[in-house]
Short mmCIF file of C-alpha atoms in Angstrom, two decimals:
data_model
loop_
_atom_site.label_atom_id
_atom_site.label_comp_id
_atom_site.label_asym_id
_atom_site.label_seq_id
_atom_site.Cartn_x
_atom_site.Cartn_y
_atom_site.Cartn_z
CA MET I 3 148.66 33.57 65.18
CA THR I 4 151.49 35.54 66.80
CA THR I 5 150.18 38.22 69.17
CA LEU I 6 151.44 41.78 69.24
CA ALA I 7 152.92 41.15 72.68
CA GLU I 8 154.92 38.26 71.26
CA ARG I 9 156.10 40.40 68.35
CA LEU I 10 157.39 42.84 70.97
CA GLY I 11 159.34 40.06 72.70
CA HIS I 12 156.93 39.35 75.56
CA ALA I 13 154.80 36.37 76.58
CA PRO I 14 151.28 36.41 75.09
CA ASP I 15 149.64 36.94 78.49
CA VAL I 16 151.71 40.04 79.41
CA LYS I 17 149.86 43.32 79.95
CA LEU I 18 151.64 46.18 78.17
CA VAL I 19 150.59 49.82 78.65
CA ILE I 20 151.30 52.88 76.52
CA LEU I 21 150.49 56.08 78.44
CA SER I 22 150.33 58.69 75.68
CA CYS I 23 149.99 62.47 75.83
CA ASP I 24 147.94 64.27 73.19
CA ASP I 25 148.10 67.92 72.06
CA LEU I 26 151.83 68.63 72.34
CA GLY I 27 152.29 71.97 70.58
CA ALA I 28 148.74 73.21 71.18
CA SER I 29 149.89 75.75 73.78
CA HIS I 30 152.82 76.64 76.00
CA ALA I 31 150.84 75.14 78.89
CA SER I 32 150.47 71.82 77.10
CA ASN I 33 154.14 71.76 76.09
CA VAL I 34 155.31 72.18 79.67
CA GLY I 35 152.68 69.73 80.93
CA VAL I 36 153.45 67.03 78.38
CA PHE I 37 157.19 67.14 78.95
CA GLN I 38 156.67 67.05 82.72
CA ALA I 39 154.34 64.06 82.34
CA MET I 40 156.96 62.23 80.27
CA ARG I 41 160.10 63.18 82.20
CA GLN I 42 158.79 63.36 85.76
CA GLY I 43 155.73 61.16 85.49
CA ALA I 44 154.53 57.87 84.07
CA ALA I 45 153.74 59.01 80.51
CA THR I 46 155.70 57.10 77.87
CA CYS I 47 155.06 59.07 74.66
CA ALA I 48 153.32 62.08 73.12
CA SER I 49 152.05 63.33 69.76
CA ILE I 50 152.68 66.80 68.33
CA MET I 51 150.08 69.00 66.59
CA VAL I 52 152.33 70.38 63.85
CA PRO I 53 150.03 73.25 62.67
CA ALA I 54 149.31 74.50 66.19
CA PRO I 55 150.88 77.77 67.44
CA TRP I 56 153.33 76.24 69.91
CA ALA I 57 154.48 73.25 67.82
CA CYS I 58 157.85 74.74 66.90
CA HIS I 59 158.58 75.42 70.57
CA ALA I 60 157.62 71.84 71.37
CA ALA I 61 159.86 70.45 68.63
CA TYR I 62 162.85 72.44 69.85
CA ASN I 63 162.36 71.01 73.33
CA VAL I 64 162.14 67.36 72.28
CA ALA I 65 165.05 65.48 73.86
CA PRO I 66 166.93 62.58 72.28
CA GLY I 67 165.03 59.42 73.10
CA ASP I 68 161.64 61.12 73.52
CA ASP I 69 158.91 58.99 71.93
CA ILE I 70 157.01 61.51 69.78
CA GLY I 71 154.39 60.90 67.11
CA VAL I 72 152.41 63.24 64.87
CA HIS I 73 148.92 64.22 66.03
CA LEU I 74 147.47 64.58 62.54
CA THR I 75 145.44 67.78 62.77
CA LEU I 76 142.50 68.96 60.63
CA ASN I 77 140.45 70.81 63.27
CA ALA I 78 140.88 73.90 65.45
CA GLU I 79 138.06 73.32 67.91
CA HIS I 80 138.44 76.35 70.20
CA SER I 81 136.28 79.38 69.40
CA CYS I 82 138.91 82.09 69.92
CA TYR I 83 142.16 80.17 69.44
CA ARG I 84 142.84 79.39 65.80
CA TRP I 85 145.31 77.45 63.68
CA GLY I 86 145.07 76.25 60.10
CA PRO I 87 146.64 74.12 57.37
CA ILE I 88 150.34 74.45 56.60
CA THR I 89 149.51 73.79 52.94
CA ASN I 90 147.45 75.93 50.58
CA SER I 91 144.28 73.90 51.10
CA PRO I 92 141.06 75.92 50.71
CA SER I 93 138.77 73.00 51.54
CA LEU I 94 140.40 72.71 54.97
CA LEU I 95 139.65 76.31 55.96
CA SER I 96 136.55 77.45 57.81
CA GLY I 97 134.81 80.73 57.10
CA GLU I 98 136.27 82.26 60.26
CA GLY I 99 139.91 81.40 59.48
CA GLY I 100 141.87 78.29 60.35
CA PHE I 101 140.68 74.71 60.34
CA PRO I 102 136.98 73.96 60.93
CA ARG I 103 135.96 73.81 64.56
CA SER I 104 133.63 70.83 64.19
CA LEU I 105 134.19 67.41 62.67
CA GLU I 106 130.92 67.74 60.76
CA ASP I 107 132.13 70.93 59.05
CA LEU I 108 135.42 69.25 58.17
CA TRP I 109 133.78 66.14 56.73
CA GLU I 110 131.32 68.19 54.69
CA HIS I 111 133.94 70.30 52.92
CA ALA I 112 137.34 68.56 53.05
CA ASP I 113 138.80 67.47 49.72
CA HIS I 114 140.45 64.04 49.82
CA THR I 115 143.53 65.18 47.87
CA GLU I 116 144.02 68.19 50.12
CA VAL I 117 143.68 66.06 53.25
CA LEU I 118 146.41 63.72 52.03
CA ARG I 119 148.70 66.61 51.04
CA GLU I 120 148.19 68.44 54.33
CA LEU I 121 148.77 65.42 56.56
CA ARG I 122 151.84 64.34 54.61
CA ALA I 123 153.19 67.88 55.00
CA GLN I 124 152.63 67.71 58.76
CA ILE I 125 154.69 64.52 59.00
CA GLU I 126 157.40 65.98 56.77
CA ARG I 127 157.62 69.13 58.89
CA ALA I 128 157.98 67.09 62.07
CA LEU I 129 160.79 65.15 60.43
CA ALA I 130 162.39 68.40 59.22
CA TRP I 131 162.29 69.68 62.80
CA GLY I 132 164.44 66.68 63.71
CA ILE I 133 161.75 64.62 65.42
CA ASP I 134 162.24 60.85 65.12
CA VAL I 135 158.52 60.28 64.50
CA THR I 136 157.33 57.07 66.16
CA HIS I 137 153.59 56.92 65.33
CA LEU I 138 150.49 58.64 63.96
CA ALA I 139 147.39 59.60 65.99
CA PRO I 140 144.67 61.79 64.44
CA HIS I 141 143.42 64.78 66.42
CA LEU I 142 139.78 64.21 67.45
CA SER I 143 139.87 60.97 65.40
CA ALA I 144 138.99 63.10 62.36
CA ILE I 145 140.12 60.48 59.83
CA THR I 146 139.90 57.34 61.93
CA LEU I 147 136.28 56.34 61.46
CA ARG I 148 135.44 58.01 58.15
CA PRO I 149 135.91 55.53 55.30
CA GLU I 150 136.42 58.33 52.77
CA PHE I 151 139.50 59.50 54.71
CA PHE I 152 140.67 56.31 56.42
CA ASP I 153 142.63 55.33 53.32
CA VAL I 154 144.70 58.52 53.80
CA TYR I 155 145.54 57.35 57.32
CA LEU I 156 146.61 53.92 56.07
CA GLU I 157 148.52 55.31 53.10
CA LEU I 158 150.62 57.53 55.37
CA ALA I 159 151.17 54.77 57.95
CA PHE I 160 152.33 52.45 55.17
CA GLU I 161 154.44 55.11 53.43
CA TYR I 162 156.28 56.19 56.58
CA ARG I 163 156.22 52.70 58.16
CA LEU I 164 154.58 53.97 61.33
CA PRO I 165 152.12 52.38 63.79
CA ILE I 166 148.81 54.09 64.41
CA ARG I 167 146.14 54.59 67.04
CA LEU I 168 142.86 52.76 66.43
CA PRO I 169 139.92 52.45 68.84
CA SER I 170 138.94 49.03 70.14
CA THR I 171 135.69 50.23 71.74
CA VAL I 172 134.11 51.00 68.35
CA THR I 173 133.05 47.98 66.33
CA ALA I 174 133.39 47.56 62.57
CA GLU I 175 129.61 47.38 62.40
CA HIS I 176 129.23 50.71 64.18
CA ALA I 177 131.91 52.36 62.03
CA GLY I 178 130.45 50.88 58.86
CA PHE I 179 133.70 49.36 57.66
CA PRO I 180 136.36 46.95 59.06
CA PHE I 181 138.95 49.59 59.91
CA ARG I 182 141.11 47.40 62.18
CA GLN I 183 141.18 44.52 59.70
CA LEU I 184 142.10 46.87 56.85
CA ALA I 185 145.06 48.17 58.85
CA ALA I 186 146.20 44.67 59.79
CA ASP I 187 145.98 43.57 56.16
CA GLU I 188 148.42 46.36 55.22
CA GLY I 189 150.88 45.32 57.93
CA VAL I 190 150.22 48.45 59.98
CA VAL I 191 150.64 47.91 63.73
CA PHE I 192 148.25 49.36 66.34
CA PRO I 193 147.59 48.72 70.06
CA ASP I 194 145.21 45.89 70.89
CA HIS I 195 143.10 48.07 73.19
CA PHE I 196 142.25 51.79 73.08
CA ASP I 197 139.24 53.49 74.67
CA HIS I 198 137.69 55.98 72.24
CA ASP I 199 136.79 58.66 74.83
CA TRP I 200 137.72 62.34 74.36
CA ARG I 201 136.22 63.95 77.46
CA ALA I 202 138.59 66.29 79.28
CA GLY I 203 139.93 64.77 82.47
CA SER I 204 141.28 61.24 82.40
CA SER I 205 141.67 60.13 86.01
CA ASP I 206 138.63 57.86 86.33
CA ARG I 207 139.06 56.50 82.81
CA ALA I 208 142.76 55.76 83.36
CA PHE I 209 142.28 53.95 86.68
CA ASP I 210 139.33 51.99 85.27
CA ALA I 211 141.43 50.95 82.28
CA ILE I 212 144.33 49.85 84.49
CA ALA I 213 142.00 47.85 86.73
CA ALA I 214 140.53 46.09 83.69
CA LEU I 215 143.76 45.50 81.75
CA GLN I 216 143.74 42.56 79.36
CA PRO I 217 146.75 40.77 77.88
CA GLY I 218 148.34 42.63 75.00
CA VAL I 219 149.03 46.33 74.37
CA THR I 220 146.65 48.93 75.86
CA GLU I 221 146.97 52.62 75.03
CA ILE I 222 145.68 55.09 77.61
CA HIS I 223 145.70 58.72 76.48
CA ILE I 224 145.83 61.89 78.58
CA GLN I 225 146.11 65.64 77.86
CA PRO I 226 148.40 67.15 80.51
CA ALA I 227 148.90 70.91 80.85
CA ILE I 228 150.09 73.32 83.50
CA ASP I 229 147.62 75.85 84.89
CA THR I 230 148.12 79.25 83.23
CA PRO I 231 145.94 82.26 82.26
CA GLU I 232 146.57 81.35 78.62
CA VAL I 233 145.08 77.87 78.83
CA ARG I 234 142.19 79.10 80.97
CA ALA I 235 141.41 81.82 78.43
CA PHE I 236 141.06 79.61 75.37
CA ALA I 237 139.99 76.27 76.87
CA GLY I 238 137.49 77.28 79.53
CA ASP I 239 136.28 74.40 81.69
CA ALA I 240 138.29 71.85 79.67
CA ALA I 241 141.44 73.27 81.26
CA ASP I 242 140.41 71.72 84.60
CA GLY I 243 140.66 68.27 83.06
CA TRP I 244 144.02 68.96 81.41
CA VAL I 245 145.54 70.30 84.62
CA ALA I 246 144.17 67.26 86.46
CA ASP I 247 145.77 65.01 83.82
CA LEU I 248 149.21 66.40 84.66
CA LYS I 249 148.57 65.75 88.36
CA LEU I 250 147.49 62.22 87.43
CA ALA I 251 150.57 61.52 85.26
CA THR I 252 152.98 62.60 88.01
CA SER I 253 151.09 61.00 90.91
CA ASP I 254 152.22 58.14 93.12
CA ALA I 255 148.70 56.74 92.81
CA LEU I 256 149.09 56.13 89.08
CA ARG I 257 152.46 54.42 89.49
CA THR I 258 151.05 52.31 92.31
CA ALA I 259 148.09 51.23 90.16
CA LEU I 260 150.37 50.30 87.26
CA ASP I 261 152.67 48.33 89.56
CA ALA I 262 149.74 46.54 91.21
CA SER I 263 148.36 45.54 87.80
CA GLY I 264 151.63 43.90 86.83
CA ALA I 265 151.72 46.01 83.66
CA VAL I 266 154.86 46.71 81.69
CA THR I 267 154.96 50.27 80.32
CA ILE I 268 156.16 50.85 76.78
CA GLY I 269 155.93 53.51 74.07
CA PHE I 270 155.07 53.53 70.40
CA ARG I 271 158.75 53.18 69.50
CA GLU I 272 158.52 49.47 70.30
CA LEU I 273 155.52 49.13 68.00
CA ARG I 274 157.37 50.97 65.23
CA ALA I 275 160.27 48.53 65.54
CA ALA I 276 157.86 45.60 65.25
CA GLN I 277 156.21 47.09 62.17
CA ARG I 278 159.56 47.72 60.50
CA ALA I 279 161.04 44.34 61.41
#
């Protein structure tokens, strides 16, 4: 069987790394941090949260050639910083306005039809903003490991011919369904390796992942942001990790670790080309 690395034009034993930035559009601090991580650091791509308050600003600052996906968003997890659906979708609203804060609240109330309509609208708005969307990556993995919503994820990936993010550290047995096999059967491309870990602050996780790189495509995600009163006000202690992620992305230590590993850095654009070939 042809490996993903071979489909991308590399030898099967090559180690390929995607360093992706989540939460573009979530705040002005994240917009500045993500673009710094991509343009001055080692990050290779990012994903935009279309419903979030600073998404339009992010879209207007995307440069030609930037590798930008859609961070499919159904949650607004911060207590005093709210955003909600861009469609008229009552089942996606919490009682306090905006999307539900918790995944459990979302899963309990979300209507399948409204989830599909909302996420399709997010992709369409990104395209309307002029973004050459390269991939899909759900915020907080809201639809990744829920079989009742995973078909929405696959339907959109197939419809828009886009690669997706899928964890490799969660087994089909643990998830309760063969999510990676289902995606492969539909011809949807995804990285070989992705650590399903959402704790703020990525330095230890990133260096551990680089030290343990296996052949194939590994995605390592970070959440870079600059340090501002705004991000401190709504994110609390999580802001420490995001600010540290920007320092990590622009550090000589990260570049040195990548070079020492022999890894080749790529973005999701290469995976999109393979899926559309």
